[in-house]
Amino acid sequence: MHAGNENTADTVLLAGVRRGERRALAKAITLVESTLPEHQARAADLITKILPARGTSMRIGISGVPGVGKSTFIEALGLYVIAQGHKVAVLAVDPSSSLTGGSILGDKTRMEKLSLCDEAFIRPSPSSGALGGVTDHTREAILLCEAAGYDIIIVETVGVGQSEIAVAAMTDLFVLMQLPNAGDDLQAIKKGIMELADLVVFNKADIDPLASQRAVAQMRAALSMLRPVSVNWTPLVVSLSALKQDGLETFWQHVSDFRLKMQASGEFESKRKHQALAWMDQQINSGLRQRFKQHPAVAAALSEISAAVENGSMTSAAAAQRLLGLAS
Ligand code: GDP
């Protein structure tokens, strides 16, 4: 397409996003997900233009293993908050897509009722790309959704460690979903995920309420041994039933309390600023790495020097120094 036409097309797209048109929003997200350099340049331009349009939003990360009830919960919660006058966008970070080529979270039949609501926007996870790439796009997709007037942004991920850390780094509040009796809590503690949680939710409380209460008590005890990330918030543990829509009000009350406390203390804003700077750092790192790999002298010498490291005739440190020297 001619550059002038692209400019016009992007102006139209931007206006559509700002008017809250779901088709325009979906198209804009597709543009930021594209790996083509000219699309990336247009996407960067688009994101820069929408930045002043950011309103007041709440970004919520939700993580849990497949089957824990994330989509049931997000659908119920989404409908609940829409009834209170909010607009909800659901984005997914699905690391399985890069490993298997298929997507656990991208299944179209999920959240059917919510997807029919005018006040909801559901974006299945991209079907390819490394975890880093997927999360890069998710950050930008959050900004686009906010520009389109969605004030509750839910970012969902399955539990594999790395993706939770990435999601916690782009949201205001991080929710860990668990099942009573599943032993997930031990897994989460081992992987360092528990420290990320602002709220821990035990789902499916309808199946065995007593087991659920026990799990809540145990989790509270476990959490009390960890140092809270924030001086303004002590992580809370709740049990609920997403299926029976029982416990949603309490959950939402905690989210609202969290937001009030964080805003009153200034931490809400400072956390976002910190996240934005960390994001810039990450972008610089990946940009430098890409430039390094694309440097002609590095590209020419890389396989030979790698082979030398593999066969032991060169140390890793010396090889790295040599390659870095070639790029400077
Ligand atoms: P996800 O893979 O984490 O998104 O989990 P789903 O939301 O797809 O739920 C997995 C299964 O658990 C489905 O059969 C749901 O109907 C069921 N489920 C979800 N929440 C509850 C709940 O609160 N109680 C019960 N009994 N079943 C639930």
XYZ file of N, CA, C and O in Angstrom, residues 111-205:
380
model
N -16.588 -18.586 26.889
C -17.230 -17.316 27.252
C -18.253 -16.859 26.225
O -18.256 -15.710 25.792
N -19.112 -17.770 25.871
C -20.077 -17.494 24.807
C -21.025 -16.339 25.147
O -21.255 -15.467 24.326
N -21.537 -16.366 26.386
C -22.498 -15.323 26.781
C -21.826 -13.956 26.814
O -22.383 -12.977 26.356
N -20.626 -13.955 27.368
C -19.916 -12.677 27.472
C -19.601 -12.132 26.081
O -19.721 -10.933 25.830
N -19.231 -13.041 25.173
C -18.838 -12.574 23.837
C -20.014 -11.960 23.076
O -19.824 -11.207 22.134
N -21.225 -12.282 23.513
C -22.397 -11.707 22.842
C -22.744 -10.305 23.351
O -23.580 -9.617 22.768
N -22.089 -9.903 24.446
C -22.391 -8.583 25.025
C -21.711 -7.470 24.252
O -20.539 -7.573 23.914
N -22.434 -6.396 24.027
C -21.842 -5.239 23.364
C -20.733 -4.607 24.192
O -19.844 -3.965 23.659
N -20.823 -4.757 25.501
C -19.847 -4.105 26.389
C -18.628 -4.978 26.638
O -17.812 -4.682 27.510
N -18.511 -6.085 25.883
C -17.356 -6.976 26.096
C -16.561 -7.134 24.808
O -17.121 -7.141 23.710
N -15.269 -7.250 24.966
C -14.393 -7.530 23.825
C -13.491 -8.677 24.248
O -12.806 -8.604 25.270
N -13.540 -9.778 23.489
C -12.728 -10.939 23.857
C -11.751 -11.226 22.735
O -12.149 -11.382 21.579
N -10.494 -11.258 23.067
C -9.469 -11.494 22.062
C -8.802 -12.829 22.353
O -8.109 -12.971 23.353
N -9.014 -13.829 21.499
C -8.320 -15.089 21.721
C -6.822 -14.863 21.560
O -6.402 -13.907 20.904
N -6.049 -15.745 22.151
C -4.602 -15.530 22.104
C -4.075 -15.744 20.695
O -4.644 -16.503 19.921
N -2.980 -15.071 20.350
C -2.385 -15.278 19.031
C -1.980 -16.737 18.883
O -1.636 -17.386 19.861
N -2.033 -17.248 17.663
C -1.799 -18.687 17.495
C -0.336 -19.034 17.280
O 0.014 -20.178 17.132
N 0.533 -18.040 17.231
C 1.944 -18.383 17.079
C 2.803 -17.325 17.761
O 2.321 -16.300 18.191
N 4.078 -17.641 17.835
C 5.009 -16.666 18.397
C 5.537 -17.120 19.732
O 4.900 -17.865 20.449
N 6.716 -16.625 20.055
C 7.330 -16.986 21.334
C 6.602 -16.249 22.446
O 5.886 -15.291 22.197
N 6.803 -16.697 23.657
C 6.143 -16.067 24.806
C 6.432 -14.571 24.832
O 5.534 -13.764 25.021
N 7.698 -14.217 24.622
C 8.068 -12.800 24.637
C 7.229 -12.030 23.653
O 6.690 -10.974 23.975
N 7.098 -12.558 22.454
C 6.335 -11.874 21.406
C 4.882 -11.722 21.796
O 4.311 -10.641 21.649
N 4.310 -12.781 22.309
C 2.893 -12.733 22.684
C 2.655 -11.659 23.737
O 1.727 -10.869 23.641
N 3.541 -11.595 24.732
C 3.311 -10.620 25.787
C 3.595 -9.204 25.297
O 2.940 -8.272 25.720
N 4.541 -9.054 24.367
C 4.787 -7.726 23.774
C 3.477 -7.179 23.244
O 3.103 -6.046 23.486
N 2.791 -8.029 22.488
C 1.556 -7.585 21.854
C 0.461 -7.350 22.875
O -0.381 -6.495 22.703
N 0.484 -8.148 23.930
C -0.570 -8.006 24.931
C -0.511 -6.636 25.598
O -1.541 -6.022 25.841
N 0.699 -6.167 25.884
C 0.809 -4.835 26.493
C 0.191 -3.782 25.595
O -0.510 -2.887 26.044
N 0.487 -3.898 24.317
C -0.046 -2.900 23.394
C -1.551 -3.075 23.209
O -2.292 -2.092 23.090
N -1.988 -4.317 23.230
C -3.429 -4.580 23.115
C -4.175 -3.966 24.305
O -5.290 -3.451 24.149
N -3.569 -3.985 25.480
C -4.195 -3.367 26.663
C -4.441 -1.885 26.394
O -5.534 -1.361 26.615
N -3.412 -1.219 25.874
C -3.536 0.223 25.607
C -4.623 0.494 24.575
O -5.392 1.457 24.699
N -4.680 -0.367 23.562
C -5.707 -0.187 22.527
C -7.109 -0.367 23.118
O -8.025 0.404 22.822
N -7.274 -1.394 23.940
C -8.588 -1.636 24.566
C -8.991 -0.441 25.428
O -10.157 -0.031 25.444
N -8.028 0.118 26.152
C -8.330 1.278 26.994
C -8.736 2.477 26.135
O -9.672 3.203 26.485
N -8.040 2.635 25.022
C -8.384 3.750 24.119
C -9.797 3.570 23.564
O -10.492 4.539 23.269
N -10.216 2.309 23.440
C -11.549 2.028 22.908
C -12.627 2.110 23.999
O -13.795 1.803 23.745
N -12.232 2.481 25.211
C -13.214 2.722 26.264
C -13.458 1.547 27.203
O -14.365 1.609 28.036
N -12.672 0.489 27.070
C -12.826 -0.631 28.007
C -12.102 -0.250 29.299
O -10.928 0.095 29.260
N -12.808 -0.291 30.405
C -12.189 0.167 31.651
C -11.804 -0.988 32.579
O -11.091 -0.773 33.558
N -12.274 -2.189 32.282
C -11.800 -3.363 33.023
C -11.096 -4.264 32.007
O -11.725 -4.762 31.069
N -9.791 -4.428 32.202
C -9.021 -5.249 31.270
C -8.579 -6.508 32.012
O -7.917 -6.418 33.052
N -8.987 -7.642 31.495
C -8.595 -8.903 32.131
C -7.591 -9.613 31.235
O -7.851 -9.846 30.055
N -6.428 -9.905 31.789
C -5.413 -10.637 31.027
C -5.284 -12.015 31.661
O -4.971 -12.149 32.844
N -5.550 -13.012 30.850
C -5.643 -14.378 31.355
C -4.446 -15.205 30.892
O -3.988 -15.054 29.759
N -3.948 -16.067 31.776
C -2.877 -16.956 31.327
C -2.924 -18.294 32.048
O -3.456 -18.389 33.149
N -2.379 -19.322 31.416
C -2.274 -20.613 32.089
C -0.961 -20.658 32.867
O -0.036 -19.940 32.555
N -0.945 -21.476 33.888
C 0.195 -21.448 34.794
C 1.418 -22.208 34.326
O 1.468 -23.414 34.407
N 2.385 -21.498 33.816
C 3.665 -22.150 33.543
C 4.847 -21.310 34.032
O 5.944 -21.441 33.539
N 4.595 -20.470 35.026
C 5.708 -19.717 35.613
C 6.034 -18.436 34.876
O 5.679 -17.356 35.324
N 6.656 -18.599 33.712
C 7.120 -17.432 32.964
C 5.972 -16.498 32.565
O 6.096 -15.282 32.647
N 4.870 -17.084 32.122
C 3.773 -16.245 31.634
C 3.117 -15.480 32.784
O 2.646 -14.363 32.604
N 3.101 -16.079 33.971
C 2.503 -15.379 35.111
C 3.320 -14.154 35.481
O 2.779 -13.102 35.808
N 4.630 -14.314 35.421
C 5.512 -13.183 35.757
C 5.284 -12.063 34.743
O 5.165 -10.897 35.104
N 5.165 -12.453 33.477
C 4.933 -11.452 32.425
C 3.586 -10.755 32.628
O 3.487 -9.533 32.499
N 2.559 -11.515 32.971
C 1.226 -10.922 33.149
C 1.184 -10.030 34.395
O 0.619 -8.935 34.373
N 1.825 -10.480 35.474
C 1.856 -9.658 36.692
C 2.556 -8.328 36.415
O 2.225 -7.310 37.017
N 3.511 -8.345 35.473
C 4.270 -7.122 35.167
C 3.489 -6.151 34.283
O 3.962 -5.053 34.026
N 2.328 -6.553 33.808
C 1.567 -5.620 32.961
C 0.173 -5.331 33.520
O -0.649 -4.715 32.853
N -0.085 -5.806 34.741
C -1.414 -5.571 35.323
C -1.307 -4.877 36.681
O -0.235 -4.844 37.292
N -2.433 -4.324 37.125
C -2.461 -3.625 38.419
C -2.656 -4.603 39.563
O -2.188 -4.381 40.673
N -3.397 -5.680 39.265
C -3.745 -6.646 40.315
C -3.634 -8.049 39.722
O -4.108 -8.293 38.611
N -2.993 -8.932 40.466
C -2.771 -10.276 39.931
C -3.521 -11.308 40.777
O -3.377 -11.348 41.999
N -4.324 -12.117 40.100
C -5.158 -13.114 40.781
C -4.674 -14.519 40.430
O -4.505 -14.844 39.256
N -4.470 -15.303 41.456
C -4.088 -16.691 41.237
C -5.299 -17.572 41.533
O -5.861 -17.500 42.626
N -5.720 -18.359 40.545
C -6.870 -19.253 40.754
C -6.388 -20.655 41.038
O -5.534 -21.184 40.321
N -6.969 -21.257 42.066
C -6.545 -22.584 42.480
C -7.754 -23.469 42.757
O -8.867 -22.973 42.892
N -7.464 -24.762 42.893
C -8.501 -25.698 43.303
C -8.162 -26.217 44.693
O -6.997 -26.455 44.983
N -9.195 -26.390 45.547
C -8.912 -26.995 46.843
C -8.386 -28.421 46.600
O -8.821 -29.071 45.647
N -7.440 -28.841 47.389
C -6.925 -30.225 47.312
C -6.063 -30.526 46.095
O -5.708 -31.667 45.881
N -5.740 -29.551 45.294
C -4.993 -29.882 44.079
C -3.486 -29.873 44.296
O -2.740 -30.369 43.469
N -3.070 -29.304 45.432
C -1.627 -29.222 45.656
C -0.972 -28.154 44.794
O 0.243 -28.057 44.738
N -1.795 -27.358 44.129
C -1.244 -26.280 43.286
C -0.481 -25.260 44.111
O 0.442 -24.635 43.638
N -0.955 -25.101 45.380
C -0.334 -24.071 46.202
C 1.153 -24.354 46.404
O 1.984 -23.471 46.333
N 1.468 -25.634 46.594
C 2.882 -25.988 46.755
C 3.665 -25.685 45.496
O 4.756 -25.134 45.532
N 3.064 -26.047 44.371
C 3.693 -25.765 43.076
C 3.950 -24.265 42.931
O 5.024 -23.839 42.525
N 2.918 -23.503 43.271
C 3.010 -22.052 43.100
C 4.084 -21.465 44.015
O 4.830 -20.580 43.617
N 4.167 -22.001 45.236
C 5.189 -21.494 46.157
C 6.575 -21.812 45.590
O 7.455 -20.970 45.539
N 6.708 -23.035 45.088
C 8.010 -23.446 44.540
C 8.425 -22.575 43.376
O 9.569 -22.218 43.225
N 7.486 -22.246 42.549
C 7.836 -21.490 41.341
C 7.923 -19.980 41.583
O 8.169 -19.224 40.667
N 7.662 -19.578 42.836
C 7.733 -18.145 43.126
C 6.536 -17.366 42.613
O 6.575 -16.149 42.514
N 5.456 -18.087 42.297
C 4.272 -17.418 41.748
C 3.445 -16.785 42.866
O 2.823 -15.754 42.703
N 3.479 -17.477 44.032
C 2.642 -17.015 45.144
C 2.942 -15.567 45.517
O 2.041 -14.805 45.842
N 4.207 -15.208 45.427
C 4.606 -13.844 45.794
C 3.958 -12.798 44.895
O 3.881 -11.635 45.242
N 3.546 -13.230 43.724
C 2.977 -12.273 42.769
C 1.514 -11.975 43.070
O 0.958 -10.991 42.596
N 0.864 -12.869 43.825
C -0.596 -12.809 43.951
C -1.056 -11.706 44.904
O -0.578 -11.600 46.030
N -1.987 -10.884 44.441
C -2.650 -9.918 45.308
C -3.920 -10.542 45.873
O -4.363 -10.201 46.959
N -4.487 -11.465 45.103
C -5.680 -12.192 45.533
C -5.521 -13.652 45.131
O -5.130 -13.938 43.989
N -5.831 -14.553 46.051
C -5.848 -15.974 45.695
C -7.300 -16.439 45.759
O -8.002 -16.172 46.731
N -7.742 -17.095 44.688
C -9.129 -17.546 44.610
C -9.162 -19.067 44.565
O -8.519 -19.676 43.701
N -9.889 -19.680 45.493
C -10.153 -21.117 45.376
C -11.507 -21.267 44.707
O -12.532 -20.868 45.259
N -11.490 -21.849 43.522
C -12.737 -21.992 42.767
C -13.392 -23.346 43.066
O -12.805 -24.196 43.721
N -14.586 -23.532 42.580
C -15.364 -24.768 42.715
C -15.691 -25.094 44.172
O -15.705 -26.254 44.588
N -15.935 -24.020 44.952
C -16.261 -24.208 46.363
C -17.560 -24.988 46.531
O -17.820 -25.566 47.584
